[in-house]
Amino acid sequence: MNRDTVFAAELPWPAYQSRVQGGDVPVLIPLGSMEQHGHHMPMHVDVLLPTEFARRAAAETGALVAPPFTYGYKSHQKSGGGNFFPGTTSLDGASLVSALKDVVKEFARHGVRHLCIVNGHFENSWFITEAIDLALRELSWGGIDNVKVIVLSYWDFVDQASIERLYPDGFLGWDIEHGGVLETSLMLRLHPDLVSLQDAVEHAPATFPPYDVYPPKPEWTPASGTLSSPKDATAEKGDILLEVCTRGIVEALKTEFDPGGALAAAQ
Amino acid sequence: MNRDTVFAAELPWPAYQSRVQGGDVPVLIPLGSMEQHGHHMPMHVDVLLPTEFARRAAAETGALVAPPFTYGYKSHQKSGGGNFFPGTTSLDGASLVSALKDVVKEFARHGVRHLCIVNGHFENSWFITEAIDLALRELSWGGIDNVKVIVLSYWDFVDQASIERLYPDGFLGWDIEHGGVLETSLMLRLHPDLVSLQDAVEHAPATFPPYDVYPPKPEWTPASGTLSSPKDATAEKGDILLEVCTRGIVEALKTEFDPGGALAAAQ
Amino acid sequence: MNRDTVFAAELPWPAYQSRVQGGDVPVLIPLGSMEQHGHHMPMHVDVLLPTEFARRAAAETGALVAPPFTYGYKSHQKSGGGNFFPGTTSLDGASLVSALKDVVKEFARHGVRHLCIVNGHFENSWFITEAIDLALRELSWGGIDNVKVIVLSYWDFVDQASIERLYPDGFLGWDIEHGGVLETSLMLRLHPDLVSLQDAVEHAPATFPPYDVYPPKPEWTPASGTLSSPKDATAEKGDILLEVCTRGIVEALKTEFDPGGALAAAQ
Amino acid sequence: MNRDTVFAAELPWPAYQSRVQGGDVPVLIPLGSMEQHGHHMPMHVDVLLPTEFARRAAAETGALVAPPFTYGYKSHQKSGGGNFFPGTTSLDGASLVSALKDVVKEFARHGVRHLCIVNGHFENSWFITEAIDLALRELSWGGIDNVKVIVLSYWDFVDQASIERLYPDGFLGWDIEHGGVLETSLMLRLHPDLVSLQDAVEHAPATFPPYDVYPPKPEWTPASGTLSSPKDATAEKGDILLEVCTRGIVEALKTEFDPGGALAAAQ
Amino acid sequence: MNRDTVFAAELPWPAYQSRVQGGDVPVLIPLGSMEQHGHHMPMHVDVLLPTEFARRAAAETGALVAPPFTYGYKSHQKSGGGNFFPGTTSLDGASLVSALKDVVKEFARHGVRHLCIVNGHFENSWFITEAIDLALRELSWGGIDNVKVIVLSYWDFVDQASIERLYPDGFLGWDIEHGGVLETSLMLRLHPDLVSLQDAVEHAPATFPPYDVYPPKPEWTPASGTLSSPKDATAEKGDILLEVCTRGIVEALKTEFDPGGALAAAQ
Amino acid sequence: MNRDTVFAAELPWPAYQSRVQGGDVPVLIPLGSMEQHGHHMPMHVDVLLPTEFARRAAAETGALVAPPFTYGYKSHQKSGGGNFFPGTTSLDGASLVSALKDVVKEFARHGVRHLCIVNGHFENSWFITEAIDLALRELSWGGIDNVKVIVLSYWDFVDQASIERLYPDGFLGWDIEHGGVLETSLMLRLHPDLVSLQDAVEHAPATFPPYDVYPPKPEWTPASGTLSSPKDATAEKGDILLEVCTRGIVEALKTEFDPGGALAAAQ
């Protein structure tokens, strides 16, 4: 039994308790989805990737990683292809808000005061915001006013220099990266056995009008389900992404949770 | 009594009924907020602007404009300064979702089959998505499967050419336009009596780290509440914006609701 | 920019903040509906009228008026004709309760301690009661125990002497005043351009059995949608109503929020 | 075992099934509360009275009576003294709406198509309306469109002639009848052992301003909890009330559920 | 008027208040259902029995009995035959949780600090757990941290010795006691007029696979609705059950609410 | 990329679609928790075990396994030690119900008609029941009436013969197996690296009174968090359990989903 694991749920409770008491050790909660990611990748990409970023950031900072949320909010046409695809299995907004609110409150009950939501599924974003707001409100009603929560999506840490290395032919925005170079490169590095690049469908980047239509119009989404071609993905690009995003997440944790450097020193 | 008004609630019901029966006439629903917009603008900017865009688009297409939502989702620090400002008066996500869901279903009950949400407050976006999804689901349970809804935020129709005219020194993204050139120019054109540009606070554009923190850190938001300086706003820029956004909204309505051109011909 | 406006949302936040800090300045929240009001009046009567009463009462007492609720609870057959009319666009009870609860809590967060709900739509009544009860409960959980809320419907201030002047042939109760002399007279005084009295349908006052039936029976409601004839409405009666109701509301505000007279003296 | 009982829950299911199949037999659901009714009456008056009216009406029409709702919506100051009294034990609006909605849908599942809510607690009224509306909506989603529901409060059947006999010195409205002549007379006739008239507190009828205040002001309610004096209550007045209200309820059932007279003939 | 009654709702509020102030007097809340119980018993068995146990326990301990919950959670196939039977009239889980939560909080508002849920319907169990958890959470938000709640189902107090007397031929578990010897014997002792043993259907005990199926399969439930034969029920067995369960409940109340014996001494 | 995987989320959507279309292939959803399991085991035992049973059963029947629910309902004192332990991280009932309801409906949208909930956490049981009931209701509203769901907890398939082999000194019930021989033996076989049997605390089986108390009394739970000693756990007993439970689950799937044997024949 590895009591040095970063995964909170791999610990027996006394070991967990000794880690979190005092409140300084952050708990990172990966949030994903079950969502189609084209012909060449599995449907739990959005769980695997934030869990790995959380694992790496936790290893560097002494944090713990909570069990991931394996289902997320409904896939949006412009960032995930649309929720009409078979396989995509999503929650209503209220369900996600309630479950995440509960979990945040439970970690606070254990004494955790530093939480970080590591999001891997764009559509979760605003419901995370709402869940955190409601959780902090209820914690405050219960007399707990000192919980601090970081919310991040790992891709937001990719800086301009990395973008130029990753997309030498030009970058078209994170929205249409669904199933594209970003996620595929990371999967090629981390889970090559779960990628079948030869099955990827090459197509021009998806373009959308500046508005949404409901019910979504399937003809707006490339038939493959990806929003840009993953053909230029490589494991080496995955390394770039792993490095820059992990570094950014670690810095965020240190900046917000460890102004005086104690967290880093403890490593 | 002006029976040619585009405002649905200014009509007596028989006139309204004769307009909407058949289902072809779109109903546009403005969604706003009560939110601080700096020292130089009032707090109902996000109501006034989408209502005016809806009015103009309706006048050009024969659509009707529903009463606006006068309150919206909580102001986010990176796009609205944060919900901690006095004056900002917001709804929980569930409240907004429920109310908008109800209203959409009611218009469908009247026979309306073409709806357009004209959003003026960025933070409403995902809750609109959820409200529409739930409304269409429940309408479907009730046997109504042919309602089509456009969701748009007016600024998304500003094209690259207009951006270059509006921001000759460079454009930094819609997020930090809160209380900046975009909204102030529109208000200067439409409601100059509600703007006091001399009270605007000049400051560098707000910058944020690539993550959020909750509770929000007030020191991240410029003390004025605006996220970029409105000093370069002019009524002339307001004209550009009115023109390009109205045109875009009208095109969206015609494209989605009127493939054969009947709507346009009726004008 | 008129910083003396009574409309809170017309103020920039610093001006709003300076008005409400200390908690003594009341905030009045008009609650309306989008509801058919017969052949001769528009569907936002229940928004326009309480907003005007709130405006007048605020002007006399130094209070502020919040943005109105533009949608309300479902029209009841005996007081609004029934929710089956086209045009009537209503909220479920839970939606109204949630939204009003949120708004009340937000004003309390700003420091407001005196709130007044100015209702213009009878059917909102009990859901207002519930919203206020829940808001005060949650505020209390958050440590705020000194918020006081007045709830009123403007017509409840019409005294017996005024009734005799308004209804010289006898008064049949507020319930069937839907679209009748009360509302039409006020609209004739305040918004004559929105009234078309020649289109009003003359009919005997609606009578109902002492019970309700669901689904409602359309044949119980006069086909016009009004519950009594508006033919005797006049702008002069509107003056009577404006005077007596405004006076009553002002007295309520002074009595409940200003026992020592400071509010009045500040005018 | 009395298979002729009107109380549905006293029947074994096969007997119940044979009664309700076909859908013509109405089911009457009494709705009450646990609410203080002064010093001289117990707190389940609002359960006992509608249950008895339902029993009598069922006996005359062949209907069945469902188990009563023993808790109701919060007591309102102007009609029940206010919810701050010890003993008054109330539900939130949402709880009452949900429970009643469920029960109505269950009876419809059994085949019942004629339902009547027999209300004994004024404050339940609007939440009954909402519950019925939501139940009919969901039943319709499930393909059941022919359920008809009567909603009534027994006192609404007291006609002018009876009022004159009951209140020879003048009648001041049902609102302040809380714990007064109406309820006390009925209890004296039906449950004299539960009334202690000598403990009743004589006081002038409660008067209230034309608005509500929250939190309620206990000094507005007579200290006894009653809103008018019950001293003039008599068992004979109870007889008048039983007669006129039962007759009215029976007529309502026959009118709405039995246009051709079959129900009556079956008795 | 019997001021010594154990039924809280039979008291006027001043008498109730004098009983509960101080917080030591327990309030027992019976929870039942409207559920088929075979051909030989009525559908409110689960209300009658816990109410009687509560009455007896209250009489012995000076406690009070609140009005019963007359509807409960949906009948489960393996413990109640399944919710598909006509007559069974059930609540959604959320409705039961909300209503019970409200009632618990109201008693706490009165000053009650010792509550006991006396359950008569197995399926209510987990929703009781949730209701109590939520009620205590909200009470804690409101500053009340000293409410203690016992939750019990009366049959859990039948000890091994009694089981051997009641089931000389072997006991097969409480689950299949639905409508069997346990409930029928109690009803024969307490309400013989509501039992028609000759109509009971003799059948082998129901057996089920170790899993559930939804929608339930009616063929799994004996056609009578009972899960074991009630033929061996007797009033004498009812006496055994009344004695052992009442004794157990009384002991629970004394143990948990009265460690020093004051409650007992007061009798 | 292993397109023969039983894990649905490891498939790209086209492969998933080809597996589920037609509706015959069952989808198994493991439901777990994050809950303390004593000093010797980690906190995701209730996720690992049902996922493994689902995997084995799917491998034998051609079914698919959905991503597990990683959080579950609150730990109950008598079956999980109580929710007050640090580390135990639980959902409110409503959150679990909503999320599971959503997921079931999504699989049905894909065309799946055979679902099986494989539960690993006792406290989830009734909320699973409610979630399935609500999901089937809403699916029915949407016109889908042919979804069939099996709900099972793996330990319910341990037969008497196995119990005698597993517990030669006597079996005390599944309730107190929390962290005991059952779960520990399975973990020793499946994840020996996650078990530290030398850290297990030996103690007498927990005993509880026949009622619950809230807030729970920590002194009722053995300090270790286990409810019975795991000292007699062995990997060999894990083999017995794996065999008997997997066999039972497979039989359940075949019996309910494959009456004619097609599923089996396809293997």
mmCIF file of C-alpha atoms in Angstrom, chain C residues 73-74 76 79 91-94 97 122-123 125-127 129-134 136-137 145 147-153 156-157 209-215 217 220 248 251-252 255-256, chain D residues 73-74 76 79 91-94 97 122-123 125-127 129-134 136-137 145 147-153 156-157 209-215 217 220 248 251-252 255-256:
data_model
loop_
_atom_site.group_PDB
_atom_site.id
_atom_site.type_symbol
_atom_site.label_atom_id
_atom_site.label_comp_id
_atom_site.label_asym_id
_atom_site.label_seq_id
_atom_site.Cartn_x
_atom_site.Cartn_y
_atom_site.Cartn_z
ATOM 1 C CA TYR C 73 -47.197 33.825 -12.118
ATOM 2 C CA LYS C 74 -49.825 32.135 -14.255
ATOM 3 C CA HIS C 76 -55.894 32.679 -12.825
ATOM 4 C CA SER C 79 -58.667 37.211 -11.527
ATOM 5 C CA LEU C 91 -43.731 31.606 -14.884
ATOM 6 C CA ASP C 92 -44.114 28.503 -12.792
ATOM 7 C CA GLY C 93 -44.385 29.287 -9.112
ATOM 8 C CA ALA C 94 -40.945 27.899 -8.358
ATOM 9 C CA VAL C 97 -40.026 32.300 -6.016
ATOM 10 C CA PHE C 122 -52.687 39.545 -8.215
ATOM 11 C CA GLU C 123 -51.521 36.005 -8.958
ATOM 12 C CA SER C 125 -49.165 37.297 -4.253
ATOM 13 C CA TRP C 126 -48.519 33.991 -2.551
ATOM 14 C CA PHE C 127 -45.326 33.327 -4.408
ATOM 15 C CA THR C 129 -44.874 35.588 0.310
ATOM 16 C CA GLU C 130 -42.886 32.409 -0.154
ATOM 17 C CA ALA C 131 -39.961 34.160 -1.835
ATOM 18 C CA ILE C 132 -39.671 36.674 0.979
ATOM 19 C CA ASP C 133 -39.890 33.985 3.624
ATOM 20 C CA LEU C 134 -37.148 31.959 1.964
ATOM 21 C CA LEU C 136 -35.187 36.096 4.969
ATOM 22 C CA ARG C 137 -34.412 32.549 6.090
ATOM 23 C CA ASP C 145 -31.295 39.375 10.556
ATOM 24 C CA VAL C 147 -33.966 43.099 6.706
ATOM 25 C CA LYS C 148 -37.580 44.239 6.692
ATOM 26 C CA VAL C 149 -39.821 43.779 3.680
ATOM 27 C CA ILE C 150 -43.167 45.366 2.897
ATOM 28 C CA VAL C 151 -45.324 43.504 0.395
ATOM 29 C CA LEU C 152 -48.211 45.357 -1.169
ATOM 30 C CA SER C 153 -50.539 45.371 -4.157
ATOM 31 C CA ASP C 156 -55.333 47.479 -1.733
ATOM 32 C CA PHE C 157 -54.863 51.148 -0.847
ATOM 33 C CA PRO C 209 -69.048 29.544 -9.070
ATOM 34 C CA PRO C 210 -67.492 29.388 -5.601
ATOM 35 C CA TYR C 211 -64.877 26.851 -6.750
ATOM 36 C CA ASP C 212 -62.210 26.489 -9.412
ATOM 37 C CA VAL C 213 -61.933 23.890 -12.125
ATOM 38 C CA TYR C 214 -58.764 22.670 -13.828
ATOM 39 C CA PRO C 215 -58.113 22.647 -16.693
ATOM 40 C CA LYS C 217 -63.126 26.216 -18.696
ATOM 41 C CA TRP C 220 -66.323 30.890 -17.890
ATOM 42 C CA GLY C 248 -51.110 54.839 0.847
ATOM 43 C CA GLU C 251 -47.586 56.125 4.296
ATOM 44 C CA ALA C 252 -46.739 52.441 4.463
ATOM 45 C CA THR C 255 -44.765 53.947 8.933
ATOM 46 C CA GLU C 256 -42.692 50.824 8.602
ATOM 47 C CA TYR D 73 -48.555 25.934 3.951
ATOM 48 C CA LYS D 74 -47.242 28.495 6.401
ATOM 49 C CA HIS D 76 -50.206 33.956 7.154
ATOM 50 C CA SER D 79 -55.571 34.843 7.837
ATOM 51 C CA LEU D 91 -44.564 23.170 4.918
ATOM 52 C CA ASP D 92 -42.609 25.247 2.440
ATOM 53 C CA GLY D 93 -44.577 25.946 -0.693
ATOM 54 C CA ALA D 94 -42.451 23.625 -2.788
ATOM 55 C CA VAL D 97 -46.794 21.504 -4.308
ATOM 56 C CA PHE D 122 -56.704 29.284 3.344
ATOM 57 C CA GLU D 123 -52.948 29.557 2.899
ATOM 58 C CA SER D 125 -54.824 27.924 -1.935
ATOM 59 C CA TRP D 126 -52.213 29.080 -4.419
ATOM 60 C CA PHE D 127 -49.972 26.123 -3.865
ATOM 61 C CA THR D 129 -53.353 25.799 -7.891
ATOM 62 C CA GLU D 130 -49.718 25.259 -8.778
ATOM 63 C CA ALA D 131 -49.763 21.583 -7.790
ATOM 64 C CA ILE D 132 -52.802 20.897 -9.942
ATOM 65 C CA ASP D 133 -51.336 22.767 -12.882
ATOM 66 C CA LEU D 134 -48.090 20.805 -12.670
ATOM 67 C CA LEU D 136 -52.084 18.020 -15.198
ATOM 68 C CA ARG D 137 -49.037 19.029 -17.225
ATOM 69 C CA ASP D 145 -55.468 14.426 -20.892
ATOM 70 C CA VAL D 147 -58.428 14.439 -15.689
ATOM 71 C CA LYS D 148 -60.630 17.165 -14.261
ATOM 72 C CA VAL D 149 -60.013 18.705 -10.865
ATOM 73 C CA ILE D 150 -62.275 20.850 -8.720
ATOM 74 C CA VAL D 151 -60.549 22.992 -6.105
ATOM 75 C CA LEU D 152 -62.649 24.456 -3.348
ATOM 76 C CA SER D 153 -62.484 25.857 0.156
ATOM 77 C CA ASP D 156 -66.723 29.797 -0.081
ATOM 78 C CA PHE D 157 -70.084 28.057 -0.275
ATOM 79 C CA PRO D 209 -53.001 47.714 7.250
ATOM 80 C CA PRO D 210 -53.461 47.144 3.518
ATOM 81 C CA TYR D 211 -49.985 45.617 3.207
ATOM 82 C CA ASP D 212 -47.903 42.833 4.719
ATOM 83 C CA VAL D 213 -44.644 43.086 6.587
ATOM 84 C CA TYR D 214 -41.967 40.401 6.865
ATOM 85 C CA PRO D 215 -40.809 39.242 9.283
ATOM 86 C CA LYS D 217 -44.991 41.768 13.512
ATOM 87 C CA TRP D 220 -50.451 42.856 14.800
ATOM 88 C CA GLY D 248 -72.667 23.587 -2.249
ATOM 89 C CA GLU D 251 -73.748 20.675 -6.285
ATOM 90 C CA ALA D 252 -70.264 21.463 -7.502
ATOM 91 C CA THR D 255 -72.359 20.045 -11.938
ATOM 92 C CA GLU D 256 -68.801 19.412 -12.955
#
